[in-house]
Coordinates of C-alpha atoms in Angstrom, one line a residue:
M1 CA 18.8 11.8 21.2
R2 CA 16.7 14.6 19.6
L3 CA 13.0 14.7 18.8
R4 CA 11.8 16.4 15.7
G5 CA 8.3 16.8 14.3
I6 CA 7.3 15.4 10.9
S7 CA 4.4 14.1 8.9
V8 CA 5.2 10.5 7.8
A9 CA 3.2 7.5 6.8
A10 CA 3.3 4.0 8.2
I11 CA 2.2 0.9 6.4
A12 CA -0.9 0.0 4.5
V13 CA -1.8 -3.0 6.6
T14 CA 0.3 -3.6 9.7
M15 CA 1.0 -7.3 9.6
A16 CA 2.8 -9.5 12.3
L17 CA 5.3 -11.9 10.8
T18 CA 8.5 -13.7 11.7
A19 CA 11.4 -12.1 13.5
C20 CA 14.8 -12.0 11.9
S21 CA 18.4 -11.0 12.0
A22 CA 20.7 -9.2 9.6
P23 CA 23.6 -10.9 7.8
E24 CA 27.0 -10.8 9.6
D25 CA 29.5 -8.1 8.7
E26 CA 31.8 -9.1 5.9
S27 CA 35.0 -8.3 7.7
E28 CA 36.5 -6.2 10.4
E29 CA 38.4 -4.4 7.7
Q30 CA 35.2 -3.4 5.9
A31 CA 33.7 -2.3 9.3
R32 CA 36.7 0.0 9.9
A33 CA 36.4 1.4 6.4
D34 CA 32.8 2.2 7.0
S35 CA 33.6 3.8 10.3
D36 CA 36.2 6.0 8.6
R37 CA 33.7 7.1 5.9
V38 CA 31.1 8.0 8.5
A39 CA 33.6 10.0 10.5
A40 CA 34.5 11.9 7.4
G41 CA 30.8 12.8 6.9
E42 CA 30.4 10.6 3.9
A43 CA 27.5 8.1 3.5
P44 CA 28.2 4.7 5.0
D45 CA 28.9 1.9 2.6
A46 CA 26.1 -0.2 4.1
I47 CA 23.1 0.3 6.4
T48 CA 20.4 -1.9 7.8
I49 CA 16.7 -0.9 7.9
G50 CA 14.0 -2.6 10.0
W51 CA 10.6 -3.5 8.7
N52 CA 7.8 -5.7 10.1
Q53 CA 6.7 -7.8 7.1
P54 CA 8.9 -9.8 4.7
Y55 CA 8.9 -9.1 1.0
Y56 CA 7.0 -11.7 -1.1
S57 CA 6.3 -10.4 -4.6
Y58 CA 8.2 -8.5 -7.3
N59 CA 4.8 -7.7 -8.9
D60 CA 3.0 -5.3 -6.6
D61 CA 0.4 -4.5 -9.2
T62 CA -1.5 -7.7 -8.5
S63 CA -4.2 -7.8 -5.8
D64 CA -2.1 -10.3 -3.9
G65 CA 1.2 -8.5 -4.3
N66 CA -0.3 -5.0 -3.6
A67 CA 1.3 -4.5 -0.1
T68 CA 3.7 -2.0 1.3
A69 CA 6.2 -4.8 2.2
N70 CA 6.7 -5.3 -1.6
S71 CA 6.4 -1.8 -2.9
I72 CA 9.1 -0.4 -0.6
I73 CA 11.6 -2.9 -2.1
N74 CA 10.4 -2.5 -5.6
Y75 CA 10.7 1.2 -5.3
M76 CA 14.4 0.8 -5.0
L77 CA 14.7 -2.0 -7.6
R78 CA 12.6 -0.5 -10.4
G79 CA 12.5 2.9 -12.0
D80 CA 9.3 4.9 -12.2
L81 CA 7.9 7.7 -14.4
F82 CA 6.8 9.6 -11.3
Y83 CA 6.9 9.6 -7.5
Y84 CA 5.6 11.7 -4.6
D85 CA 8.0 13.8 -2.5
E86 CA 7.9 14.6 1.2
N87 CA 5.4 17.3 0.5
Q88 CA 3.0 15.0 -1.4
E89 CA 3.9 16.8 -4.6
L90 CA 4.0 14.6 -7.8
I91 CA 7.5 14.6 -9.2
R92 CA 8.3 13.3 -12.7
D93 CA 11.4 11.2 -13.1
E94 CA 12.5 11.2 -16.8
S95 CA 15.3 8.7 -16.3
L96 CA 13.3 6.0 -18.1
G97 CA 10.8 8.0 -20.1
T98 CA 8.3 10.8 -20.3
F99 CA 4.6 11.3 -20.7
E100 CA 2.4 14.1 -21.8
K101 CA -1.3 14.8 -22.5
T102 CA -1.6 15.6 -26.2
S103 CA -5.4 16.1 -26.3
D104 CA -8.3 16.8 -24.0
D105 CA -11.0 15.7 -26.4
P106 CA -10.6 12.8 -26.4
L107 CA -8.2 12.6 -23.5
T108 CA -5.0 11.3 -25.1
V109 CA -1.7 10.6 -23.2
E110 CA 1.5 9.7 -25.0
Y111 CA 4.3 7.8 -23.2
T112 CA 7.8 7.7 -24.6
V113 CA 10.5 5.4 -23.2
A114 CA 14.1 6.7 -23.0
D115 CA 16.5 5.4 -25.7
D116 CA 19.0 4.2 -23.1
A117 CA 16.5 2.6 -20.7
T118 CA 17.5 -1.0 -20.1
W119 CA 16.7 -3.9 -17.8
S120 CA 19.6 -5.3 -15.8
D121 CA 19.8 -8.4 -18.0
G122 CA 20.7 -6.1 -20.9
T123 CA 17.2 -6.2 -22.6
P124 CA 16.1 -2.7 -23.8
M125 CA 13.1 -1.3 -22.1
D126 CA 10.4 -0.1 -24.5
A127 CA 6.7 0.6 -24.8
T128 CA 5.9 -3.1 -24.6
D129 CA 6.7 -2.9 -20.9
L130 CA 4.1 -0.1 -20.5
L131 CA 1.6 -2.1 -22.6
L132 CA 1.9 -5.0 -20.2
S133 CA 1.2 -2.7 -17.3
F134 CA -1.9 -1.5 -19.2
V135 CA -3.1 -5.0 -20.0
G136 CA -2.5 -6.2 -16.5
Q137 CA -4.4 -3.4 -14.8
S138 CA -7.1 -2.4 -17.2
G139 CA -9.1 -5.6 -17.0
N140 CA -10.1 -5.0 -20.7
F141 CA -8.6 -8.3 -21.9
N142 CA -10.1 -10.5 -19.1
T143 CA -12.5 -13.2 -20.3
I144 CA -13.8 -13.9 -16.8
D145 CA -14.6 -11.6 -13.9
A146 CA -12.5 -13.5 -11.3
A147 CA -10.6 -16.7 -10.9
D148 CA -10.5 -19.0 -7.9
D149 CA -7.0 -20.0 -8.8
V150 CA -5.1 -17.3 -10.6
S151 CA -2.2 -19.6 -11.3
N152 CA -4.3 -22.0 -13.4
L153 CA -6.8 -20.2 -15.6
G154 CA -7.7 -23.1 -17.8
G155 CA -7.4 -21.1 -21.0
E156 CA -9.4 -18.1 -19.7
V157 CA -7.8 -14.7 -19.3
Y158 CA -7.7 -13.0 -15.9
F159 CA -5.2 -10.4 -14.8
N160 CA -5.6 -10.2 -11.0
S161 CA -5.6 -6.4 -10.7
S162 CA -7.8 -3.4 -11.1
S163 CA -7.5 0.3 -12.0
P164 CA -10.0 3.1 -11.7
G165 CA -8.9 4.8 -14.9
L166 CA -7.3 2.4 -17.4
P167 CA -10.6 0.6 -18.1
L168 CA -11.7 3.9 -19.8
V169 CA -9.1 3.2 -22.5
T170 CA -11.4 0.9 -24.5
E171 CA -9.3 0.8 -27.7
T172 CA -6.0 -1.1 -27.7
P173 CA -3.2 1.4 -27.1
E174 CA -1.1 2.3 -30.1
L175 CA 2.6 1.4 -30.3
S176 CA 5.0 3.4 -32.5
N177 CA 7.0 1.7 -35.2
D178 CA 10.1 1.7 -33.0
N179 CA 8.1 0.4 -30.0
K180 CA 9.3 3.4 -27.9
T181 CA 6.0 5.2 -27.7
L182 CA 2.6 4.1 -26.3
T183 CA -0.5 6.2 -26.8
L184 CA -3.6 5.9 -24.6
V185 CA -6.9 7.3 -25.8
Y186 CA -9.6 7.5 -23.1
S187 CA -13.2 7.1 -24.0
E188 CA -14.0 9.6 -21.2
P189 CA -12.1 12.2 -19.2
F190 CA -10.1 10.8 -16.3
A191 CA -9.2 13.1 -13.4
D192 CA -6.1 11.1 -12.3
W193 CA -4.6 10.4 -15.7
E194 CA -1.1 11.5 -14.6
V195 CA -0.8 8.5 -12.2
A196 CA -2.8 6.0 -14.2
L197 CA 0.2 4.1 -15.8
D198 CA 3.8 3.4 -14.9
F199 CA 6.4 0.7 -15.4
G200 CA 5.8 -2.6 -13.7
V201 CA 7.3 -6.1 -14.3
P202 CA 9.3 -6.6 -17.5
A203 CA 7.3 -7.6 -20.6
H204 CA 10.0 -9.8 -22.1
V205 CA 10.3 -12.0 -19.0
T206 CA 6.5 -12.3 -18.6
A207 CA 6.1 -13.3 -22.2
M208 CA 9.2 -15.6 -22.2
K209 CA 7.9 -17.5 -19.1
G210 CA 4.2 -17.5 -20.1
L211 CA 4.7 -18.6 -23.7
G212 CA 7.9 -20.7 -23.3
I213 CA 9.9 -18.5 -25.7
E214 CA 13.7 -18.1 -25.0
D215 CA 14.5 -15.0 -27.1
P216 CA 13.5 -11.7 -25.3
Q217 CA 12.6 -9.8 -28.5
E218 CA 10.7 -12.7 -29.9
A219 CA 8.7 -13.0 -26.7
K220 CA 7.8 -9.3 -26.7
D221 CA 6.7 -9.5 -30.3
A222 CA 4.5 -12.5 -29.5
F223 CA 3.0 -10.6 -26.5
V224 CA 2.2 -7.5 -28.7
E225 CA 0.6 -9.8 -31.3
A226 CA -1.5 -11.5 -28.7
V227 CA -2.8 -8.1 -27.4
Q228 CA -3.5 -6.7 -30.8
N229 CA -5.4 -9.8 -31.9
N230 CA -7.0 -10.2 -28.4
D231 CA -5.7 -13.8 -28.5
A232 CA -7.1 -15.5 -25.3
A233 CA -5.1 -18.7 -25.9
A234 CA -1.8 -16.7 -25.8
L235 CA -2.9 -14.2 -23.1
S236 CA -4.1 -16.8 -20.7
P237 CA -0.6 -18.3 -19.8
I238 CA 0.9 -14.7 -19.9
A239 CA -1.8 -13.7 -17.3
E240 CA -1.1 -16.8 -15.2
F241 CA 2.6 -15.9 -15.0
W242 CA 1.9 -12.2 -14.4
N243 CA -0.4 -13.1 -11.5
T244 CA 1.9 -15.5 -9.6
G245 CA 5.2 -16.0 -11.4
Y246 CA 6.9 -13.2 -9.6
D247 CA 5.9 -14.3 -6.1
F248 CA 8.9 -15.6 -4.0
T249 CA 10.0 -15.6 -0.4
S250 CA 13.7 -16.2 -0.9
L251 CA 16.2 -15.3 -3.6
P252 CA 15.2 -17.3 -6.8
D253 CA 17.8 -19.2 -8.8
D254 CA 16.4 -17.4 -11.9
E255 CA 17.6 -13.8 -11.9
L256 CA 15.0 -12.9 -14.5
L257 CA 12.4 -12.9 -11.7
Y258 CA 13.9 -9.8 -10.0
L259 CA 15.5 -7.6 -12.7
S260 CA 16.5 -4.1 -11.9
S261 CA 15.7 -0.9 -13.8
G262 CA 16.4 1.4 -10.9
A263 CA 19.1 2.3 -8.4
Y264 CA 19.5 -1.1 -6.7
E265 CA 19.7 -4.8 -7.5
M266 CA 18.5 -7.6 -5.2
T267 CA 21.6 -9.6 -4.3
D268 CA 20.4 -11.7 -1.3
F269 CA 17.1 -12.7 0.3
V270 CA 16.8 -15.2 3.1
E271 CA 13.2 -16.2 3.8
G272 CA 11.7 -14.5 6.8
E273 CA 14.9 -12.8 7.7
Y274 CA 16.3 -10.2 5.4
V275 CA 16.7 -8.9 1.8
T276 CA 19.8 -7.2 0.6
L277 CA 19.9 -4.6 -2.1
T278 CA 23.2 -3.5 -3.8
A279 CA 23.7 -0.4 -5.9
N280 CA 23.1 -1.0 -9.6
P281 CA 26.4 -0.2 -11.3
D282 CA 24.6 0.5 -14.6
Y283 CA 22.0 2.9 -13.3
D284 CA 22.6 6.6 -14.4
G285 CA 19.2 8.0 -13.7
E286 CA 18.0 10.9 -11.5
R287 CA 17.9 8.9 -8.2
P288 CA 21.2 7.0 -7.8
A289 CA 22.0 5.0 -4.7
S290 CA 23.9 7.1 -2.2
I291 CA 24.7 4.0 0.0
N292 CA 26.1 1.0 -1.7
E293 CA 24.3 -1.7 0.3
V294 CA 20.9 -1.6 2.0
T295 CA 19.8 -4.6 4.0
V296 CA 16.1 -4.7 5.2
T297 CA 15.6 -7.0 8.1
Y298 CA 12.2 -8.2 9.4
N299 CA 10.8 -8.2 12.9
E300 CA 7.2 -7.7 14.0
D301 CA 8.2 -6.6 17.5
P302 CA 8.9 -2.8 17.6
L303 CA 10.5 -3.0 21.0
A304 CA 12.9 -5.6 19.8
Q305 CA 13.7 -3.2 16.9
V306 CA 14.5 -0.5 19.5
Q307 CA 16.9 -2.8 21.1
Q308 CA 18.4 -3.6 17.7
L309 CA 18.9 0.1 17.1
Q310 CA 20.6 0.5 20.5
N311 CA 22.9 -2.5 19.7
G312 CA 23.9 -1.1 16.4
E313 CA 22.1 -3.9 14.5
L314 CA 19.6 -1.4 12.9
D315 CA 20.3 2.0 11.4
L316 CA 16.7 3.1 10.5
F317 CA 13.2 1.9 11.2
G318 CA 9.6 3.2 11.4
P319 CA 7.7 1.3 14.0
Q320 CA 4.0 1.4 14.8
A321 CA 3.9 4.2 17.4
T322 CA 3.0 3.3 21.0
T323 CA 3.9 5.1 24.2
D324 CA 6.2 2.1 25.1
V325 CA 8.1 2.4 21.8
V326 CA 8.6 6.2 22.1
E327 CA 9.7 5.9 25.7
A328 CA 12.2 3.1 24.8
L329 CA 13.6 5.1 21.9
E330 CA 14.1 8.2 24.1
A331 CA 16.5 6.1 26.2
V332 CA 18.7 5.3 23.2
D333 CA 21.5 7.9 23.0
Q334 CA 22.3 7.6 19.3
A335 CA 18.6 7.7 18.3
E336 CA 17.2 10.5 16.2
I337 CA 13.5 10.4 16.6
E338 CA 10.9 12.1 14.4
T339 CA 7.3 12.0 15.4
G340 CA 4.1 13.3 13.9
V341 CA 1.0 12.3 12.0
D342 CA 1.0 10.1 9.0
A343 CA -1.2 9.3 6.0
T344 CA -2.4 5.9 7.4
Y345 CA -5.7 5.8 9.2
E346 CA -7.2 3.1 11.5
H347 CA -10.7 1.9 10.7
I348 CA -13.1 -0.8 11.8
D349 CA -14.6 -3.1 9.1
L350 CA -17.8 -5.1 9.4
V351 CA -18.0 -8.1 7.1
Q352 CA -21.3 -8.4 5.2
D353 CA -20.9 -11.6 3.1
N354 CA -19.8 -14.3 5.5
G355 CA -23.1 -15.4 7.1
G356 CA -22.1 -13.6 10.4
P357 CA -23.9 -11.1 12.5
F358 CA -23.5 -8.2 10.0
D359 CA -24.7 -10.3 7.0
P360 CA -28.3 -10.2 5.9
A361 CA -28.1 -13.9 5.4
A362 CA -28.0 -14.3 9.2
Y363 CA -31.5 -12.9 9.3
G364 CA -33.1 -14.8 6.5
G365 CA -32.0 -12.2 4.0
D366 CA -33.4 -9.3 5.9
A367 CA -31.0 -6.5 4.9
E368 CA -32.7 -3.9 7.2
T369 CA -32.2 -6.0 10.3
A370 CA -28.5 -6.6 9.4
L371 CA -28.2 -2.8 8.9
Q372 CA -29.6 -2.1 12.3
V373 CA -27.2 -4.6 13.9
R374 CA -24.3 -2.9 12.2
Q375 CA -25.6 0.5 13.3
A376 CA -25.8 -0.7 16.9
F377 CA -22.3 -2.0 16.8
L378 CA -20.9 1.3 15.5
T379 CA -23.0 3.3 17.9
A380 CA -21.4 1.4 20.8
Y381 CA -17.9 1.4 19.4
P382 CA -15.8 3.8 21.6
R383 CA -13.8 5.7 19.0
K384 CA -13.0 8.6 21.3
D385 CA -11.9 6.4 24.2
I386 CA -9.5 4.7 21.8
V387 CA -8.0 8.0 20.7
D388 CA -7.8 9.4 24.2
T389 CA -6.2 6.3 25.7
L390 CA -3.8 5.2 23.0
I391 CA -3.1 8.0 20.6
K392 CA -3.2 11.3 22.6
P393 CA -0.3 10.2 24.8
I394 CA 1.8 10.2 21.6
N395 CA 0.1 13.0 19.8
P396 CA -1.8 15.4 22.2
D397 CA -3.6 17.0 19.2
A398 CA -5.1 13.7 18.0
E399 CA -8.8 13.6 17.2
V400 CA -11.3 11.0 15.9
R401 CA -11.3 10.8 12.1
N402 CA -14.8 11.2 10.6
S403 CA -14.3 10.5 6.9
F404 CA -13.8 7.5 4.8
L405 CA -12.6 9.4 1.8
V406 CA -10.6 12.5 3.0
T407 CA -7.7 12.9 5.3
P408 CA -8.1 15.4 8.2
G409 CA -6.4 18.7 7.3
A410 CA -7.1 18.3 3.6
P411 CA -9.2 21.2 2.1
A412 CA -12.3 19.0 1.6
Y413 CA -12.2 17.2 4.9
D414 CA -14.6 19.5 6.9
A415 CA -17.2 19.6 4.2
V416 CA -17.1 15.9 3.3
S417 CA -17.1 14.7 6.9
E418 CA -20.0 17.0 7.8
A419 CA -22.0 15.9 4.8
G420 CA -21.2 12.2 5.6
G421 CA -22.4 12.7 9.2
M422 CA -20.3 9.9 10.7
Q423 CA -19.9 11.7 14.1
E424 CA -23.6 12.4 14.3
A425 CA -24.6 8.8 13.3
Y426 CA -22.2 6.9 15.5
G427 CA -21.2 9.2 18.3
D428 CA -18.5 8.3 20.8
G429 CA -19.5 4.9 22.2
D430 CA -23.1 4.9 23.6
A431 CA -23.8 1.3 24.8
E432 CA -27.3 2.2 26.0
A433 CA -28.3 3.7 22.6
A434 CA -26.9 0.7 20.8
A435 CA -28.9 -1.7 23.0
Q436 CA -32.0 0.2 22.1
I437 CA -31.3 -0.2 18.4
L438 CA -31.0 -3.9 18.8
D439 CA -34.2 -4.0 20.8
D440 CA -36.0 -2.0 18.1
A441 CA -34.6 -4.5 15.5
G442 CA -36.0 -7.4 17.5
V443 CA -32.5 -8.9 17.8
E444 CA -31.6 -10.5 21.2
G445 CA -28.1 -10.6 22.5
P446 CA -25.5 -11.5 23.2
I447 CA -24.4 -11.5 19.6
D448 CA -21.1 -13.2 19.0
V449 CA -18.7 -11.2 16.9
R450 CA -15.3 -12.7 15.9
V451 CA -12.7 -10.0 15.9
L452 CA -9.6 -10.6 13.9
I453 CA -6.5 -9.4 15.8
P454 CA -2.7 -9.7 14.9
A455 CA -1.2 -12.0 17.5
D456 CA 1.7 -9.8 18.5
N457 CA 0.3 -6.3 17.9
Q458 CA 0.1 -4.5 21.2
R459 CA -1.9 -1.5 20.1
R460 CA -4.6 -3.7 18.5
S461 CA -4.8 -5.8 21.6
D462 CA -5.2 -2.6 23.7
Q463 CA -7.9 -1.5 21.3
F464 CA -9.8 -4.7 21.8
D465 CA -9.5 -4.4 25.6
I466 CA -11.1 -0.9 25.4
V467 CA -13.8 -2.0 23.1
Q468 CA -14.9 -5.3 24.5
P469 CA -16.6 -4.3 27.8
I470 CA -18.5 -1.4 26.2
L471 CA -19.8 -3.6 23.3
A472 CA -20.8 -6.2 25.9
E473 CA -23.0 -3.7 27.6
A474 CA -24.7 -3.1 24.2
G475 CA -25.3 -6.8 23.6
F476 CA -22.3 -7.9 21.6
N477 CA -20.0 -10.7 22.7
L478 CA -16.6 -9.9 21.1
I479 CA -14.4 -13.0 20.6
A480 CA -10.7 -12.3 20.1
D481 CA -9.4 -14.2 17.1
R482 CA -5.6 -13.7 17.4
R483 CA -3.5 -14.9 14.4
G484 CA 0.1 -14.6 13.4
T485 CA -1.1 -14.9 9.8
W486 CA -3.9 -12.3 10.1
G487 CA -2.6 -10.2 7.2
E488 CA -2.9 -13.1 4.9
D489 CA -6.4 -13.9 6.1
L490 CA -7.9 -10.5 5.5
G491 CA -11.0 -10.8 3.4
D492 CA -11.3 -14.6 3.8
G493 CA -14.7 -14.5 5.5
T494 CA -13.5 -16.3 8.7
Y495 CA -14.1 -13.3 11.0
D496 CA -16.8 -10.7 11.4
A497 CA -14.9 -7.5 12.3
V498 CA -11.3 -6.3 12.0
S499 CA -9.5 -3.1 12.7
F500 CA -6.4 -2.2 10.7
G501 CA -4.9 0.7 8.8
W502 CA -5.3 1.9 5.2
Q503 CA -2.4 4.0 3.9
S504 CA -2.7 6.7 1.2
T505 CA -0.3 6.0 -1.6
S506 CA -1.2 9.0 -3.8
T507 CA -3.3 12.2 -3.8
A508 CA -5.6 10.8 -6.5
V509 CA -9.3 11.4 -5.8
T510 CA -10.0 7.9 -7.1
E511 CA -7.6 6.2 -4.7
S512 CA -10.3 4.9 -2.4
Q513 CA -12.5 3.5 -5.2
A514 CA -11.0 0.0 -4.9
T515 CA -12.0 -0.1 -1.2
Y516 CA -15.7 0.6 -1.6
V517 CA -16.9 -0.3 -5.1
T518 CA -18.5 -3.7 -5.7
G519 CA -15.7 -6.3 -6.2
G520 CA -13.0 -3.7 -5.6
L521 CA -9.4 -4.8 -5.0
N522 CA -9.5 -3.6 -1.4
N523 CA -13.2 -4.3 -0.7
L524 CA -12.7 -7.0 2.0
I525 CA -16.2 -6.9 3.5
G526 CA -18.5 -7.9 0.6
Y527 CA -20.0 -4.4 0.4
S528 CA -22.0 -3.5 -2.6
N529 CA -24.1 -0.4 -3.4
P530 CA -24.8 0.3 -7.1
E531 CA -25.3 4.0 -6.3
V532 CA -21.8 4.2 -4.7
D533 CA -20.4 2.4 -7.8
E534 CA -22.0 4.9 -10.1
L535 CA -20.8 7.9 -8.1
F536 CA -17.2 6.6 -8.1
D537 CA -17.4 6.2 -11.9
E538 CA -18.6 9.8 -12.1
L539 CA -15.8 11.0 -9.8
A540 CA -13.2 9.3 -12.0
V541 CA -14.2 11.5 -15.0
T542 CA -14.7 14.7 -13.1
S543 CA -11.8 17.2 -13.1
E544 CA -13.3 20.2 -11.4
A545 CA -12.3 20.3 -7.7
S546 CA -15.6 21.6 -6.5
E547 CA -17.6 19.0 -8.4
Q548 CA -15.2 16.3 -7.1
E549 CA -15.9 17.4 -3.5
S550 CA -19.7 17.4 -4.1
I551 CA -19.5 13.8 -5.4
Q552 CA -17.3 12.8 -2.4
E553 CA -19.9 14.2 -0.1
E554 CA -22.6 12.0 -1.7
I555 CA -20.4 8.9 -1.5
E556 CA -19.5 9.6 2.1
A557 CA -23.1 9.9 3.2
L558 CA -24.0 6.6 1.6
L559 CA -21.1 4.8 3.2
V560 CA -22.2 6.1 6.6
E561 CA -25.8 5.3 5.9
D562 CA -24.9 1.7 5.0
A563 CA -23.0 1.3 8.3
I564 CA -20.1 -0.5 6.6
G565 CA -17.7 0.4 9.5
S566 CA -16.1 3.6 10.6
T567 CA -12.8 5.4 10.7
V568 CA -11.1 5.9 14.0
F569 CA -7.9 7.9 13.9
Q570 CA -4.9 8.9 11.9
F571 CA -1.8 7.0 12.8
P572 CA 0.8 8.7 15.0
A573 CA 4.1 8.3 13.3
V574 CA 7.6 7.5 14.6
V575 CA 10.8 7.3 12.5
A576 CA 14.0 6.5 14.3
Y577 CA 17.5 6.3 12.9
N578 CA 21.1 6.1 14.2
K579 CA 22.3 9.7 14.0
E580 CA 25.9 8.4 14.3
V581 CA 25.7 6.4 11.1
I582 CA 23.1 8.1 8.7
G583 CA 21.8 11.5 8.1
N584 CA 19.5 13.5 5.8
V585 CA 16.6 11.0 6.4
T586 CA 13.3 12.5 5.2
A587 CA 10.4 10.2 5.4
A588 CA 7.5 10.8 3.0
P589 CA 3.8 10.9 4.1
L590 CA 2.9 8.5 1.3
N591 CA 4.4 5.1 0.3
P592 CA 7.3 4.4 0.4
T593 CA 7.6 6.2 3.8
I594 CA 11.0 5.8 5.4
F595 CA 12.5 4.6 2.1
Y596 CA 11.8 7.9 0.3
G597 CA 14.8 9.9 -0.6
Y598 CA 17.3 7.0 -0.5
W599 CA 19.4 9.0 -3.1
N600 CA 19.8 11.8 -0.5
W601 CA 21.0 9.8 2.5
T602 CA 24.4 10.9 3.8
G603 CA 26.6 10.3 6.8
P604 CA 25.7 11.7 10.2
E605 CA 24.5 15.3 10.3
E606 CA 26.5 17.9 12.3
E607 CA 25.1 18.6 15.8

């Protein structure tokens, strides 16, 4: 066992779900062949990777499918125009196509699909696939702002997604005559244009299913016509299928629902247990599979995964880091362990639209009283105690994070965190000061606060145990609401506070916009501040770094002033793999974390 330092990311929202087991080995003969290859230093024919939440959607561009559990699998199934490497550098992959800025005024970006790009059913890929991604994420074709049931729109158009930049393309994108080139013309500059658009789900399948057309080309033509004519009657069923048609929890009978354009194909999927990916024989791009078969098994218990690694049932996994997990891994002889700090950060959210203690509705619409109650809660919340007790034993250099928008260590962190004033506003857990705030607000305790906690997540349980007595001194009665389905319940209004992790998926300055703007994809607390909305809109069209930082400082200060919650710490990271089976594992700090670099995986490294 060796320990190495890294910087890796965990998951966007750590969810507790059903335990599982991997499929049995095909034969003793295959096992011996694998062993011979490993001994020769070659990559094994098959490996098993552990994860904590099962896959459930092939479309991770929807608000419901936007989860790391889906994106890590889709990352291996579908090709991309770009990705981030282990140094958070944006890398272009030209296997399926290219893109370039052809004008600054107006901002114009031209995408060209490679001539030989093909879906695994044999249908050529073209700019129609990119057009579908644009239509799905821009919101420009929606006829309603939201839908209670996105699977039955009743003739209305609602693509259940959002993007900070694509809405700025107000004119319908232009398709070339051969349907290989798509041109976006922005009405305003957009700072993150390079990461605004990528391939998503196949246009031909979406249109075939939505419109009931059997021929792939005919279906694509019908979709393009619907877009160009802004035909709501045709776009409505297409949107319905785009929203939910690619959601599944076991291998569908219809192979069109999980086509490949990347290095792997999905060949098996047992609900709640495992998904198996097999190398795509037709893929000839820049990131080919180095290992023929990858099985991802699901288990929410990291200590159980440690045991699976020791038993040879797992070859690679990235658990939520706790002292118990690290100590258990250190006892596994064949374990290679990498530890460090990742791009996910813990935060505490206070819900403002559920009639609970942080909602003005609880005080007859008195927003100022609700604000003071939130301020009191955050003033008592012992962020430093949490870091000292739970994180420093794993990462001795760990500190409280004091910014919603910027990661510690980033160039703008010091200035933005200082301008925001989170540390000054909330301190490190002062129950007496918090009680005084409640008294000044004329609010008597104890105030019941329902805290949503994943049923089997030890670190979140430990956090609750640290927080509860201190908040009780301040006048808050914290009620633990432990659920095995907590991840599915986020944002449903049935709790008052929750602590979980947001993961950075890119270096875009607009990445956090969806979390804090009114009605944003990740705005789970009902927060709304028109000034914040306007500043994020301004940030999106600002390209100068110093001006971006200035806007971020303004946003940060408003978020702190509004007492929406607070950040707590950066996740400590642990990646473990069987050094006797696999080598050259380099986890990335951004999504897809441990799945990054699958094309570089080899047999065991030399000691």
